[in-house]
Coordinates of C-alpha atoms in Angstrom, one line a residue:
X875 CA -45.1 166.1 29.6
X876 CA -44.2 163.1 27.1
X877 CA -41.4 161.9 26.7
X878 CA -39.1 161.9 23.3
X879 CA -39.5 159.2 21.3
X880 CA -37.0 156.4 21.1
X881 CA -36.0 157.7 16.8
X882 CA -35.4 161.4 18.5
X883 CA -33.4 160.5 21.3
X884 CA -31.4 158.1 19.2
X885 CA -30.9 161.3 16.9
X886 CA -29.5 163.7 19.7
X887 CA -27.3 160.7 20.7
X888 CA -25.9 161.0 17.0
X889 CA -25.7 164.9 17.2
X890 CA -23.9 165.2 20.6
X891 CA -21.6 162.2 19.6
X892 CA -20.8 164.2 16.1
X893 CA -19.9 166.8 18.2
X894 CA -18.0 165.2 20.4
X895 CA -15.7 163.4 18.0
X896 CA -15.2 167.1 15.9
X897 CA -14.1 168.6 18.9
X898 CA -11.6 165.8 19.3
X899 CA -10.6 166.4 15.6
X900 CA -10.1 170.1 16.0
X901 CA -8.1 169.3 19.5
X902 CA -5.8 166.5 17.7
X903 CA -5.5 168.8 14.8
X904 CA -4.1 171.9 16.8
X905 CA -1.6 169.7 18.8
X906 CA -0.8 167.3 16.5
X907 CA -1.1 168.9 13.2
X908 CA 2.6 170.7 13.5
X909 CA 3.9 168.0 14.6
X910 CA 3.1 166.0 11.9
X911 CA 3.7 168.6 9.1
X912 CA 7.3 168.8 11.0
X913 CA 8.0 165.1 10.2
X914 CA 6.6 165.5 6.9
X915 CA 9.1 168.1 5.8
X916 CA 12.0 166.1 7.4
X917 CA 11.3 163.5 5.2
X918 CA 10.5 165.2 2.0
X919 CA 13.2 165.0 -0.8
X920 CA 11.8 168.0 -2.0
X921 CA 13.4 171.6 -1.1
X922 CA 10.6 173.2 1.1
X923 CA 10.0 177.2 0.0
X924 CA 11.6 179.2 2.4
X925 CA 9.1 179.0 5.3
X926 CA 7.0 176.5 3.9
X927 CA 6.2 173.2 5.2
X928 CA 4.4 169.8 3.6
X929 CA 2.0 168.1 5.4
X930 CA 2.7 165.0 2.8
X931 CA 6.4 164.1 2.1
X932 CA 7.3 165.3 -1.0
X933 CA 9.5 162.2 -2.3
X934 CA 9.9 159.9 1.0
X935 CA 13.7 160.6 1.7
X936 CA 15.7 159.7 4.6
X937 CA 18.7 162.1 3.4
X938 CA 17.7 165.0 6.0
X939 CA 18.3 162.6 8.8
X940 CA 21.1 161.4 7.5
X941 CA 22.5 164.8 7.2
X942 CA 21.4 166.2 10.3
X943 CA 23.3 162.8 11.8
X944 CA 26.3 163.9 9.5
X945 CA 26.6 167.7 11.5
X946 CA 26.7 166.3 15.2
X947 CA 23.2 165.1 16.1
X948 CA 24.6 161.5 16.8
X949 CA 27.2 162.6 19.3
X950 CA 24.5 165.5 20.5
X951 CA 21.9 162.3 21.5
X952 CA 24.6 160.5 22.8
X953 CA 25.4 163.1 25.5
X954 CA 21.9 163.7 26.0
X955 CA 21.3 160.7 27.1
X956 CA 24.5 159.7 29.2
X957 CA 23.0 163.4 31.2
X958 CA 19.8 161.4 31.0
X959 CA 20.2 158.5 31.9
X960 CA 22.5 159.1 35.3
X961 CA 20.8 162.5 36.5
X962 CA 17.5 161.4 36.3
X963 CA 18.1 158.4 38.1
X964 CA 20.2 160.6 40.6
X965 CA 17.6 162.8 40.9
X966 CA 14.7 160.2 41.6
X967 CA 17.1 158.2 44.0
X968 CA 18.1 161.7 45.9
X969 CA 14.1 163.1 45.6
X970 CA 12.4 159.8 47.0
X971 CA 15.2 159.5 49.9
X972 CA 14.3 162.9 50.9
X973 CA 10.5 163.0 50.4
X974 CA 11.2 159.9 52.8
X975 CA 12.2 161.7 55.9
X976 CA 10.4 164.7 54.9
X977 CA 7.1 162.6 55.3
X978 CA 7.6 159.6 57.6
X979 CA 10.2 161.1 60.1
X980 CA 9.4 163.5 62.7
X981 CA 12.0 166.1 63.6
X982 CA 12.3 169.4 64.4
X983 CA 12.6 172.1 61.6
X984 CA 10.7 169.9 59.1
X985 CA 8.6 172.5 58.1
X986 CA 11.4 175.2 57.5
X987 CA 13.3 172.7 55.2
X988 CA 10.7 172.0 53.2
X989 CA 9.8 175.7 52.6
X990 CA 13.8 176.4 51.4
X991 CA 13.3 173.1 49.2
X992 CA 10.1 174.8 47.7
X993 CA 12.0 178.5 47.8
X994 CA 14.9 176.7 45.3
X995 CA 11.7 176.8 42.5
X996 CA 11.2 180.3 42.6
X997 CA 14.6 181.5 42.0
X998 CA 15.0 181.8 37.5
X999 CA 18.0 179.6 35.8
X1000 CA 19.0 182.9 35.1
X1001 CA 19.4 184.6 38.4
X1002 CA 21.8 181.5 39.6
X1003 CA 23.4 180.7 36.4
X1004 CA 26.7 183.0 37.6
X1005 CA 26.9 181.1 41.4
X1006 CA 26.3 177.7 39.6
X1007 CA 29.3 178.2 37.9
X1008 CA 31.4 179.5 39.9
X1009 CA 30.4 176.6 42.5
X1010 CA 31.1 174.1 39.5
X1011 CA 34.6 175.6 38.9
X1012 CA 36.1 175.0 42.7
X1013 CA 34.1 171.7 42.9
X1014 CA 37.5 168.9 42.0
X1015 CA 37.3 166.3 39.5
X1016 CA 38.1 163.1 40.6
X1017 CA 38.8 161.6 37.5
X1018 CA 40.8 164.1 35.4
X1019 CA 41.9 166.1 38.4
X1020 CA 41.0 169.4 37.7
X1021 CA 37.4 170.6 38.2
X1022 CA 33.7 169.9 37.2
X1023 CA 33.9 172.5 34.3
X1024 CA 33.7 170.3 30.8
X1025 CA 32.8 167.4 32.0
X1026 CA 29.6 164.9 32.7
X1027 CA 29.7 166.0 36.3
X1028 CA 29.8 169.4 35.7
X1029 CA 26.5 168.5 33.7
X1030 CA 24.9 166.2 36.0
X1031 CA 25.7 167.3 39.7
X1032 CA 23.3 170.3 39.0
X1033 CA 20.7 168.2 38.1
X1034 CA 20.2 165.9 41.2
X1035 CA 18.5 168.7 43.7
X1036 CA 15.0 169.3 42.2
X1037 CA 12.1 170.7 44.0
X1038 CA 9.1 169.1 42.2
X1039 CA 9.6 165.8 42.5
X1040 CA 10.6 165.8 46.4
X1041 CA 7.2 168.1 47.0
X1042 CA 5.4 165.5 45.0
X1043 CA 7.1 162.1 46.8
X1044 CA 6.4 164.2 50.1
X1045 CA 3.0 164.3 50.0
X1046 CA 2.5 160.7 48.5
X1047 CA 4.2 159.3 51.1
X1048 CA 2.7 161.2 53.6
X1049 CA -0.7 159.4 52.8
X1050 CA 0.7 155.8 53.2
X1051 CA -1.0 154.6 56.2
X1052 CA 1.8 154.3 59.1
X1053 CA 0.3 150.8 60.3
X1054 CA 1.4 149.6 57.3
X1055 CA 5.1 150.7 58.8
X1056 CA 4.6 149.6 61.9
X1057 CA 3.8 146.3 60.8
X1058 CA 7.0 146.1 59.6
X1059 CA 8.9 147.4 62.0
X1060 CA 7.6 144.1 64.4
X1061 CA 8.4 141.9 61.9
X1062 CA 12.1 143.2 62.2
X1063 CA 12.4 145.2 59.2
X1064 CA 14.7 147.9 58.9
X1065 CA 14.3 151.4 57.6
X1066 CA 16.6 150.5 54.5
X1067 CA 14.1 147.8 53.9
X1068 CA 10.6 149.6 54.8
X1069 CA 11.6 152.1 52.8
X1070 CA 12.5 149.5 49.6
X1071 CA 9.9 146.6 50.5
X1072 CA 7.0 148.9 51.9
X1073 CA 7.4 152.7 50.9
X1074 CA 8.7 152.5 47.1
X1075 CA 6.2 150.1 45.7
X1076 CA 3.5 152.2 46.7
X1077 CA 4.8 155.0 44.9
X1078 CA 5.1 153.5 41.4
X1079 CA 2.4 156.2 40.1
X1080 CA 4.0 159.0 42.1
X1081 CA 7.2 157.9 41.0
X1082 CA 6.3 157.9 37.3
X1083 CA 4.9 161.5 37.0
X1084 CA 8.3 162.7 39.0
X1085 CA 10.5 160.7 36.2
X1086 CA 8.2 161.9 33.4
X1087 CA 8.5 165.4 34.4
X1088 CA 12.7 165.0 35.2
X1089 CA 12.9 163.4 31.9
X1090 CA 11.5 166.9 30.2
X1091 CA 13.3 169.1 32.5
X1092 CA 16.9 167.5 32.4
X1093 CA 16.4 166.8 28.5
X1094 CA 15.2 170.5 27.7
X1095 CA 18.3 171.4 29.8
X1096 CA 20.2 174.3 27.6
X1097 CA 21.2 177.2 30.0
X1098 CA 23.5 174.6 32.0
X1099 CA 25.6 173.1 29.3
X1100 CA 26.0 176.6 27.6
X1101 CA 27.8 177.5 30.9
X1102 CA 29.4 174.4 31.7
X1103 CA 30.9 172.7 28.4
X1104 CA 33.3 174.2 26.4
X1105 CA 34.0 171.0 24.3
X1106 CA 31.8 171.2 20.9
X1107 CA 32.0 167.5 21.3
X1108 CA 30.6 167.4 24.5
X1109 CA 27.2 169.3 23.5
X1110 CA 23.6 167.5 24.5
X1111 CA 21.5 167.6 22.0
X1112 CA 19.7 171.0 22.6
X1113 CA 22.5 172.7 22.2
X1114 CA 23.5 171.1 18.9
X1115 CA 19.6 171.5 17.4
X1116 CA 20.2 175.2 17.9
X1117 CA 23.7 175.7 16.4
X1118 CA 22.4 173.9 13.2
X1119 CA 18.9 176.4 13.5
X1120 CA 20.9 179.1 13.3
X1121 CA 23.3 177.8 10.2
X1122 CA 22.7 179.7 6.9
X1123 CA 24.5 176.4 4.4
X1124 CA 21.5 174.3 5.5
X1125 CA 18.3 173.7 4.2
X1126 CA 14.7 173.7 6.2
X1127 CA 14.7 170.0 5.4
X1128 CA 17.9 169.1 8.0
X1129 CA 17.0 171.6 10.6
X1130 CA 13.6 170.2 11.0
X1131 CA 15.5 166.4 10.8
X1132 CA 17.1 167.7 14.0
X1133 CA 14.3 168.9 15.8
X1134 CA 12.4 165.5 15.3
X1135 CA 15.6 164.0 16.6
X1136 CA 15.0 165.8 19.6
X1137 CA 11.2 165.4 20.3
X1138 CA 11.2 161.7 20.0
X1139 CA 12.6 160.4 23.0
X1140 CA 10.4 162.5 25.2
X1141 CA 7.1 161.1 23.0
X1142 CA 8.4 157.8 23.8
X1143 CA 9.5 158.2 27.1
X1144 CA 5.9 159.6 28.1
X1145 CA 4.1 156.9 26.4
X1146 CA 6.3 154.1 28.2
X1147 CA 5.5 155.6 31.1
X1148 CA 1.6 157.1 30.9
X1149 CA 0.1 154.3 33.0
X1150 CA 2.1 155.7 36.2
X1151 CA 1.9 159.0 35.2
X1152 CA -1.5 159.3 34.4
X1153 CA -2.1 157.3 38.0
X1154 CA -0.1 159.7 40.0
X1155 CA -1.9 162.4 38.6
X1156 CA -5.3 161.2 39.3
X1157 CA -4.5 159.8 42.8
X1158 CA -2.8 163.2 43.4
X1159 CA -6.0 165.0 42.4
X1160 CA -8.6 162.6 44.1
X1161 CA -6.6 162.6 47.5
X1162 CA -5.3 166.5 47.7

């Protein structure tokens, strides 16, 4: 049978490659296309219809963010990120000490802690929500005195115990070869320093996905303040996004100005961090 000539193969190169790139068009335009006619409206100086949005700003205005700064957004971010900032680093500290004896010590009743780890992801925010706080409210303070209720603590504590990311560290580490340990252990390292010198640096991929996925779940956090903080000052910036949706004086414009508050630090986080993550992902799928 002969072979296509070099013209037709060169022409159903061009056809699958057309296809290719509008199927990355139409992808780019489903995700991306919101997104971009959100920030568009935030920064129009135009009043938007009611339930209308631009995909071009309509008179480049930075009013909207101004305003949405103006009604508690600045104070909102603040708090966000003080909750950010100490539970996720908390939560990575706790997860990777864990995952550590989880995988590299052997001890009885391993198995059985691992399944009530993995149990803690099946219960809803909803069906604990009551407990939490009543666990919060006896739990002292030892700053002001009184107890964990309206305060960073109160916000943060909750955060630190996380299923996913000491199932994910588990089974990294579990696939670090133990000569590598071993070797260690001769030259008269300790476990404080196999687990910082030999165990941590090899789970810089692992230990990006875990921080990009604590990043999303402590910063979408809304259940837990609602039931924790009953200082408006005190609000993360979740909470604060939704009192001003839900605010008839102002205009699409400022609410939307909010919600691009909000998205941005998890775009950026992501992209600082989407060498690691993307890694831990692929290693996870390659080796599972």
């Amino acid at each position: 049978m002969p072979r296509p000539r070099g013209g037709v193969r060169k022409r159903n190169n061009a056809a699958r490659r057309a296809a290719r790139l509008f199927a990355y068009a139409v992808v780019l335009a489903v995700f991306l296309l919101p997104l971009w006619s959100m920030v568009a409206t935030a920064l129009s100086s135009a009043t938007s219809k009611l339930g209308s949005m631009d995909l071009i700003p309509n008179g480049f205005t930075t009013a909207n963010l101004s305003s949405a700064w103006h009604f508690g957004i600045g104070r909102g971010l603040a708090n966000s990120l003080i909750m950010e900032g100490a539970g996720l680093t908390l939560q990575l500290s706790v997860s990777a000490l864990a995952a550590y004896a989880l995988a590299r010590k052997k001890f009885r009743g391993a198995a059985i802690v691992m399944v009530a780890i993995m149990a803690t992801m099946m219960m809803p925010e909803e069906v604990i929500a009551i407990p939490l706080y009543l666990i919060i409210g006896k739990i002292p303070n030892p700053v002001t005195g009184g107890t964990l209720l309206d305060s960073y603590g109160g916000l943060i504590l909750p955060l630190v115990g996380w299923a996913l990311p000491i199932y994910i560290l588990t089974g990294f580490m579990k696939r670090i070869p133990m000569e590598l340990e071993e070797a260690a252990r001769v030259d008269g390292a300790g476990e404080l320093r196999i687990f910082f010198r030999v165990i941590l640096p090899l789970c810089k991929p692992a230990l990006g996905t875990c921080a990009v996925f604590g990043f999303l779940m402590i910063w979408d956090q809304y259940l837990l303040p609602l039931l924790v903080i009953q200082t408006p000052s005190m609000n993360p910036l979740t909470v604060v996004v939704t009192s001003l949706q839900s605010s008839q004086e102002l205009g699409d414009g400022v609410k939307l100005a909010a919600a691009t508050i909000l998205m941005v630090p998890s775009v950026l986080f992501y992209l600082a961090l989407q060498r690691y993550f993307e890694r831990g992902v692929l290693t996870g799928s390659i080796k599972g």
